[in-house]
Backbone as a ProteinNet text record, in pm:
[ID]
protein_1_A
[PRIMARY]
MEEKPVSLWKSSLTYGLYLGIAMILVSVIYYATGNTFAKSAQWVSYGVMIAGVIIAQLSYRKVLGEVMTYGQALGIGVLTMVFASIISGFYTYLLYAIIDPSLQEQLRLSIEEQIVRQGNVPEEQLDMAINVATRFQKPAIMFVMAIFGGALIGLVISLITSIFTQKKPQEDFSE
[TERTIARY]
8694.5	8714.1	8851.2	8851.7	8976.8	9043.8	9174.1	9248.9	9280.7	9255.9	9285.4	9435.8	9491.6	9632.4	9649.5	9758.9	9787.4	9860.6	9808.3	9867.7	9977.4	10096.1	10208.3	10177.4	10115.6	10085.1	9985.1	9879.6	9777.1	9833.8	9910.7	9971.4	10068.1	10152	10249.7	10180.8	10073.5	9998.7	9933.2	9876.5	9811.3	9911.7	10021.7	10120.4	10198.3	10212.1	10272.1	10186.8	10055.5	9963.8	9979.8	9982.5	10001.4	10135	10239.7	10373	10381.8	10323	10322.3	10252.5	10140.4	10067.5	10153.1	10219.9	10306.2	10420.3	10478.4	10587.4	10537.7	10416.4	10356.7	10332.7	10283.2	10258.8	10387.3	10495.4	10624.6	10663	10647	10679.9	10593.1	10465.5	10373.6	10410.4	10446.5	10485.3	10609.2	10709.5	10830.7	10802.7	10714.9	10679.7	10604	10509.7	10428.7	10510.7	10616.4	10701.1	10815.4	10820.8	10923.9	11059.8	11062.8	11188.8	11197.1	11146	11136.2	11270.3	11377.7	11507.8	11599.4	11542.1	11621.2	11676.1	11796.7	11860.9	11781	11718.6	11641	11521.1	11468.4	11355.8	11396.3	11518	11569.5	11581.7	11634.6	11652.8	11520	11426.4	11293.6	11227.8	11241.4	11184.3	11245.1	11375.5	11439	11384.3	11366.6	11309.8	11169.7	11088.4	10951.9	10955.8	11046.6	11058.6	11098.1	11196.6	11241.4	11128	11059.9	10948.2	10837.3	10806.5	10701.4	10734	10858	10899	10892.1	10938.9	10935.6	10791.3	10704.2	10563.1	10501.2	10529.6	10476.7	10527.3	10656	10713.3	10654	10642.9	10588.5	10440.9	10366.5	10224.5	10208	10289.7	10283.6	10323.3	10423.1	10463.9	10350.3	10278.6	10166.1	10057.4	10028.5	9926.3	9969.8	10099.3	10151.6	10155.4	10116.8	10119.8	10249.2	10306.6	10430.9	10551.7	10545.2	10658.4	10679.8	10802	10831.2	10979	11004.4	11142	11206	11335.9	11409.6	11361.5	11340.7	11294.7	11157.1	11067.9	10934.5	10943.6	11026.4	11044.1	11104.4	11201.7	11264	11161.7	11082.5	10982.2	10878.4	10824.4	10721.5	10781.8	10905	10969.6	10993.9	11048.5	11078.9	10949.9	10852.8	10726.9	10653.2	10656.9	10593.9	10657.9	10790.9	10860	10833.4	10819.4	10789.4	10652.5	10553	10419.6	10418.4	10488.6	10496.9	10567.4	10668.5	10743.4	10659.1	10574.2	10484.8	10389.7	10334.8	10240.3	10309.5	10423.1	10491.4	10554.5	10596	10648.5	10542.4	10420.9	10310.3	10282.7	10288.2	10271.5	10382.5	10504.7	10617.9	10597.1	10551.1	10521.7	10418.3	10309.7	10205.5	10259.7	10341.7	10396.9	10482.9	10573.1	10667.9	10607.9	10509.4	10453.3	10330.8	10247.4	10119.4	10105.6	10130.7	10106.5	10200.2	10330.7	10428.2	10546	10528.3	10637.2	10762.9	10750.7	10868.6	10967	10923.6	11013.8	11129.1	11107.9	11215.8	11332.6	11302.8	11408.2	11470.7	11387.3	11439.3	11532.6	11495.2	11579.7	11711.8	11706.8	11829	11921.2	11864.1	11944.6	12002.5	11924.3	11971.4	12087.7	12076.8	12184.3	12308.8	12289.7	12402.5	12472.7	12394.9	12451.7	12531.4	12480.2	12550.1	12682	12678.6	12800.3	12906.4	12863.9	12957.8	13011.9	12924	12965.1	13068.5	13054.8	13151.9	13289.1	13291.1	13415.9	13510.5	13470.1	13561.6	13536.3	13453.1	13427.8	13489.6	13583.2	13643.8	13537.6	13564.9	13469.9	13423.1	13516.1	13480.1	13389.4	13390.9	13306.3	13175.6	13160.2	13041.4	12914.8	12914.2	12795.6	12761.4	12863.8	12840.3	12779.4	12831	12779.1	12633.6	12601.6	12464.7	12371.4	12417.1	12336.1	12306.5	12406.7	12386.1	12285	12298.1	12207.1	12064.1	12048.3	11913.3	11843.2	11914.2	11849.6	11757.9	11791.2	11713.4	11604.6	11580	11482.2	11347.3	11326	11196.7	11100.1	10976.5	10882.4	10865.9	10859.2	10841.5	10963.3	11081.8	11204	11212.8	11170.9	11170.6	11076.3	10963.2	10866.4	10928.6	10990.5	11052.7	11167.9	11248.3	11361.2	11313	11199.1	11143.4	11107.8	11054.4	11016.7	11141	11237.7	11358.9	11441.1	11449.8	11521.6	11454.6	11322.2	11247.7	11266.4	11268.8	11292.2	11431.4	11530.1	11667	11679.7	11623.1	11625.8	11549	11436.3	11358.4	11436.4	11515.7	11598.8	11702.5	11769.9	11873.2	11811.3	11702.5	11636	11590.4	11527.5	11472.4	11580.6	11694.6	11804.1	11848	11844.2	11885.9	11773.5	11654	11545.1	11495.3	11509.8	11463.8	11540.1	11663.2	11742.7	11672.5	11612.1	11552	11403.5	11335.2	11191.3	11156.5	11251.1	11221.6	11202.6	11127.2	11109.7	11094.8	11195.9	11197	11106.6	11048.7	10963.2	11045.4	10983.1	11048.7	11059.9	11177.2	11194.6	11169	11104.4	11069.2	11186.1	11249.5	11363.7	11328.4	11200.1	11160.7	11192.7	11236.1	11273.1	11177.4
22473.9	22463.2	22515.9	22593	22651	22557.7	22542.9	22456	22530.3	22466.6	22528.2	22519	22623.5	22613.7	22513.6	22443.5	22342.3	22409.9	22392.5	22456.1	22368.2	22423.9	22355.3	22330.1	22429.2	22418.9	22307.5	22301.3	22199.6	22059.6	22043.5	21913.6	21871.3	21963.2	21928.2	21902.6	21973.7	21949.3	21811.9	21777	21645.9	21533.1	21540.1	21433.5	21439.2	21558	21569.7	21500.8	21512.8	21444	21292.9	21243.2	21099.3	21052	21126.5	21088.3	21096.4	21199.4	21211.7	21092.6	21051.3	20934.7	20809.2	20794	20676.4	20674.9	20792.2	20800.1	20768.3	20812.5	20781	20630.5	20568.7	20423.8	20345.8	20388.1	20322.3	20336.6	20456.9	20481.9	20399.5	20391	20312.6	20164.6	20113.7	19972.3	19945.1	20031.4	20012	20031.1	20124.2	20146.2	20024.9	19973.4	19860.2	19732.4	19720.5	19601.8	19620.9	19736.8	19762.5	19795.4	19836.3	19868.5	20016.1	20101.4	20244.1	20304.8	20263.4	20324.3	20236.9	20139.5	20051.5	20129.8	20095.9	20161.8	20137.8	20019.9	19989.2	20082.4	20135.1	20228.7	20354	20396.5	20514.1	20487.1	20372	20339.4	20319.7	20254.5	20236.2	20372.5	20461.2	20596.3	20672.1	20660.7	20726.4	20670.4	20540.1	20478.8	20529.8	20541.4	20593.8	20738.3	20817.8	20958.5	20970.1	20893.2	20898.5	20858.2	20748.7	20703.2	20808.7	20868.4	20970.4	21091.6	21136	21252.1	21218.3	21101.1	21061.3	21050.8	20990.5	20978.8	21117.2	21208.3	21344.8	21413.3	21397.7	21461.8	21404.9	21273.8	21213	21246.4	21251	21286.6	21431.9	21518.6	21660.1	21677.7	21604.1	21610.8	21566.5	21462.8	21413.2	21519.5	21586.8	21691.5	21809.6	21834.8	21944.8	21911.3	21793.4	21754.6	21687.5	21613.9	21537.6	21626.1	21753.9	21844.3	21913.5	21902.5	21963.1	22001.6	22123.4	22169.9	22114.6	22128.1	22085.5	22164.1	22293.7	22379.1	22338.8	22304.4	22259.6	22127.9	22037.2	21908.4	21930	22018.9	22049.9	22111.2	22202.6	22269.5	22174.3	22088.6	21994.9	21896.7	21855.1	21760.9	21820.6	21941.3	22005.6	22038.4	22096.2	22130.6	22006.4	21899.7	21774.8	21727.8	21731.8	21689.7	21784	21912.6	22006.9	21974	21955.1	21922.7	21787.1	21689	21557.3	21567.4	21651.3	21669.1	21736.8	21829.3	21893.7	21789	21705.8	21603.1	21499.4	21446.3	21343.8	21404.7	21531.4	21598.6	21616.9	21646.5	21658.7	21523.5	21416.5	21282.1	21252.7	21286.7	21264.3	21340.7	21463.9	21542.3	21470.1	21426.2	21354.7	21226.7	21154.1	21028.1	21050.4	21146.9	21169	21248.8	21333.8	21417.6	21356	21284.5	21238.8	21086.4	21024.6	20880.9	20800	20827.2	20750.1	20838.3	20917.2	21004.7	20928.2	20799.7	20722.1	20704.7	20733.5	20723.4	20822.8	20934.7	21032.7	20970.3	20897.4	20831	20716.9	20643.3	20534.8	20589.9	20703.8	20767.7	20813.1	20869.1	20911	20791.9	20679.8	20559.3	20505.8	20513.2	20467.9	20553.5	20683.5	20774.2	20749	20730.2	20701.5	20572.8	20472.7	20345	20362.6	20443	20467	20541.4	20640.2	20716.9	20627.2	20542.9	20451.5	20350.1	20299.1	20198	20253.3	20381.6	20442.4	20451.8	20476.6	20474.4	20589.5	20690.4	20801	20921.7	20904.1	21011	20969.3	21050	21017.8	21011.3	20932.1	20909	21039.4	21133.2	21258.5	21347	21326.7	21405.6	21334.6	21212.2	21133	21199.5	21240.9	21306.2	21434.8	21510.9	21635.6	21607.3	21507.8	21472.3	21427	21349.4	21301.4	21417.2	21509.4	21626.1	21713	21732.6	21811.9	21742	21610.9	21535.7	21537.9	21529.5	21524.6	21660.1	21767.5	21899.5	21907.2	21833.4	21837.7	21730.6	21662.6	21554.5	21596	21720.9	21767.3	21763.6	21719.3	21702.7	21826.7	21944.8	22066.3	22091.5	22069.9	22088.7	21982.4	21860.9	21753.7	21787.7	21850.8	21891.3	21993.2	22095.5	22199.8	22141.4	22058.1	21996.4	21903.3	21837.6	21749.6	21829.8	21948.4	22031.4	22078.3	22133.1	22181.5	22065.9	21957	21839.8	21780.6	21775.7	21724.4	21810.6	21942	22032.9	22011.7	21994.9	21972	21837.6	21733.7	21602.1	21607.6	21678.9	21695	21765.6	21865.7	21936.1	21842.3	21766.6	21674.2	21569.1	21508.3	21406.5	21467.7	21584.9	21648	21695.2	21739.7	21778.9	21661.8	21542.9	21424	21370.7	21352.4	21292	21382.4	21512.7	21605.8	21587.6	21541.4	21514.4	21410.7	21311.5	21199.6	21219.2	21301.9	21317.9	21437.7	21527.8	21640.8	21590.2	21663.4	21627.2	21757.1	21784.6	21908.2	21893.1	22004.5	21995.6	21959	21884.1	21845.3	21969.2	21987.9	22102.2	22055.8	22139.6	22106.6	22148.8	22048.9	22077.1	22072.3	22076.8	22069.5	22202.6	22193.1	22314.2	22338.1
6658	6800.2	6839.7	6944.6	6991.1	7090.6	7074.7	7166	7294.6	7408.6	7537.6	7565.3	7623	7659.7	7774.5	7770.9	7871.6	7987.5	8106.6	8223.6	8282.8	8290.5	8353.9	8500.7	8566.1	8709.4	8736.3	8654.9	8676.3	8653.1	8548.4	8519	8628.4	8671.4	8775.5	8908.5	8937.9	9061.4	9058.4	8944.7	8931.1	8948.1	8875	8884.4	9015.4	9073.4	9206.2	9311.1	9297	9388.4	9375.9	9253.6	9231.3	9287.4	9258.6	9304.9	9456.5	9515.4	9661.5	9727.1	9670.4	9723.5	9709.1	9595.7	9575.6	9676.8	9704.5	9801.7	9942.8	9973.8	10103.4	10115	10008.3	10011.6	10036	9973.8	9997.9	10144.8	10197.6	10337.9	10431.9	10402.1	10486.2	10483.6	10367.9	10357.5	10442.2	10430.8	10511.2	10660	10693.7	10833.9	10888.8	10812.3	10857.5	10874.2	10795.9	10807	10906.5	10970.1	11070.2	11012.1	10887.3	10819.4	10781.7	10866.6	10836	10795.3	10860.6	10835.1	10749.5	10680.7	10595	10475.6	10435.8	10321.5	10193.3	10184.4	10063.8	10049.5	10159.2	10151.8	10074.9	10098.2	10029.1	9878.4	9842.6	9701.2	9629.7	9696.4	9636.3	9616.1	9713.3	9702	9584.5	9566	9451.6	9320.5	9313.9	9193.8	9165.1	9269.6	9254.5	9207.4	9264.1	9223.1	9076.2	9035.2	8895.2	8802.3	8835.8	8752.5	8748.2	8863.2	8868.2	8783.4	8788.4	8708.6	8559.9	8521.9	8380.5	8330.8	8411.2	8371.8	8355.7	8447.6	8438.4	8312	8283	8164.9	8035.8	8028.6	7907	7887.8	7995.7	7987	7943.6	7997.5	7960.1	7813.7	7770.3	7630.1	7539	7579.4	7499.5	7488.3	7598.7	7599.2	7513.1	7508.1	7427.3	7278.2	7241	7100.3	7060.7	7153.9	7132.1	7101.7	7139.2	7123.3	7257.9	7310.4	7440.6	7444.3	7487.2	7496.4	7624.2	7631	7750.4	7871.8	7855.4	7965	8015.9	7925.3	7967	8043.8	7995.9	8063.8	8202.6	8210.4	8338.5	8433.7	8384.8	8466.5	8522.6	8437.7	8485	8584.6	8562.3	8653.9	8791.4	8795.9	8924.3	8999	8930.3	8997.5	9047.7	8970.3	9015.1	9144.3	9151.4	9273.4	9390.2	9364.4	9472.4	9532.5	9447.5	9498.8	9569.6	9513.8	9578.1	9713.1	9720.9	9846.1	9953.1	9912.8	10009.4	10068.2	9983.3	10027.9	10115.9	10069.6	10149.1	10274.9	10268	10386.1	10492.8	10451.1	10545.3	10611.2	10532.2	10588.8	10690.2	10655.9	10746.5	10877.1	10865.4	10985.9	11072.8	11011	11085.7	11148.5	11074	11123.5	11247.1	11240.3	11349.8	11465.8	11438.8	11544.5	11610.6	11534.5	11587	11586.3	11471.9	11458.9	11546.7	11536.5	11613.3	11655	11761.8	11807	11850.5	11881.8	11920.8	11805.1	11683.1	11567.9	11578.1	11644.8	11660.7	11736.5	11843.2	11921.3	11840.4	11767.4	11684	11576	11519.3	11418.5	11480	11601.3	11669.7	11692.1	11736.4	11758.5	11627.7	11522.8	11391.9	11342.3	11360.8	11320	11403.7	11534.8	11623.5	11580.5	11547.5	11502.8	11374.2	11281.2	11154.5	11177.9	11266.7	11295.3	11358.2	11452.8	11519.3	11419	11331.8	11233.8	11136	11100.2	11009.4	11074.1	11203.5	11278.2	11255.2	11180.6	11154.6	11244.9	11348	11444.7	11577.4	11629	11758.9	11869.1	11970.3	12080.1	12145.2	12164.2	12230.6	12143.5	12012.8	11923.6	11889.3	11934.8	11901.3	11953	12079.9	12136.8	12062.6	12028	11955.8	11817.5	11748.5	11616.2	11624.7	11726.9	11744.4	11778	11864.1	11899	11777.2	11693	11571.2	11480.9	11466.3	11380.1	11433.4	11564.8	11622.2	11620.6	11603.4	11593.8	11472.8	11369.9	11246	11242.5	11352.9	11356.7	11412.4	11434.8	11481.8	11363.2	11384.9	11273.1	11185	11244.4	11164	11075.4	11130	11050.8	10941	10973.3	10873.5	10757.7	10789.2	10686.1	10590.8	10647	10564.9	10483.3	10546.9	10475.6	10364.6	10384.9	10281.6	10156.9	10175.9	10061.3	9985.6	10059	9992.3	9935.2	10009.9	9960.8	9837.8	9839.9	9724.7	9601.6	9622.1	9510.2	9451.5	9538.1	9491.5	9419.4	9477.5	9413.1	9281	9282.2	9159.7	9050.9	9091.3	8994.5	8934.3	9017.4	8968.1	8876.3	8921.4	8839.7	8707.2	8713.4	8593.2	8497.2	8550.1	8461.7	8374.2	8431.2	8356.6	8268.1	8326.7	8248.9	8136.5	8152.6	8048.8	7918.4	7929.6	7809.2	7722.4	7788.3	7715.9	7685.4	7761.7	7741	7652.8	7631.2	7542.9	7400.3	7323.2	7183	7104.9	7027	6950.1	6828.7	6783.4	6664.1	6540.6	6452.7	6327	6239.1	6184.6	6094.7	5952.6	5878.6	5739.6	5649.7	5584.5	5498.4	5350.6	5319.4	5178.1	5109.3	4984.9	4909.4	4799.9
[MASK]
+++++++++++++++++++++++++++++++++++++++++++++++++++++++++++++++++++++++++++++++++++++++++++++++++++++++++++++++++++++++++++++++++++++++++++++++++++++++++++++++++++++++++++++++

């Protein structure tokens, strides 16, 4: 029997789908509890992303026969996050554009509150800072930023996790 080659794309798409759904579930839970902009939502999401990338890398390594290079681990991790970001970014677009458009105003108020709380922006520059921040709050821009941001976060996570999930082949030292 001939062994089929393992597709990096198929594996990353599969685990990206799982990770994207998990990220959406976290978002839905925070949205349903009225804590959409809570700082803990961000930390929980990072934890889910890290776990998702590690699971994808370990599963891919298993399919490869328990041998995986650093580059392969990095590749599966980044691609998994890209696919997950596309899925969760699409959900974010739907949430802000269709499901609850009032979230855009709530997000603007949340950002304004954070800027004021930091206190390092002079009063005369406060409106300008808020205007700059709100330019990036349009659902379509948020979707695109989610993809690029997810790819960047995926790269950072994968650069670190690949160190631990790679497994080099055993070299035979018999003489």
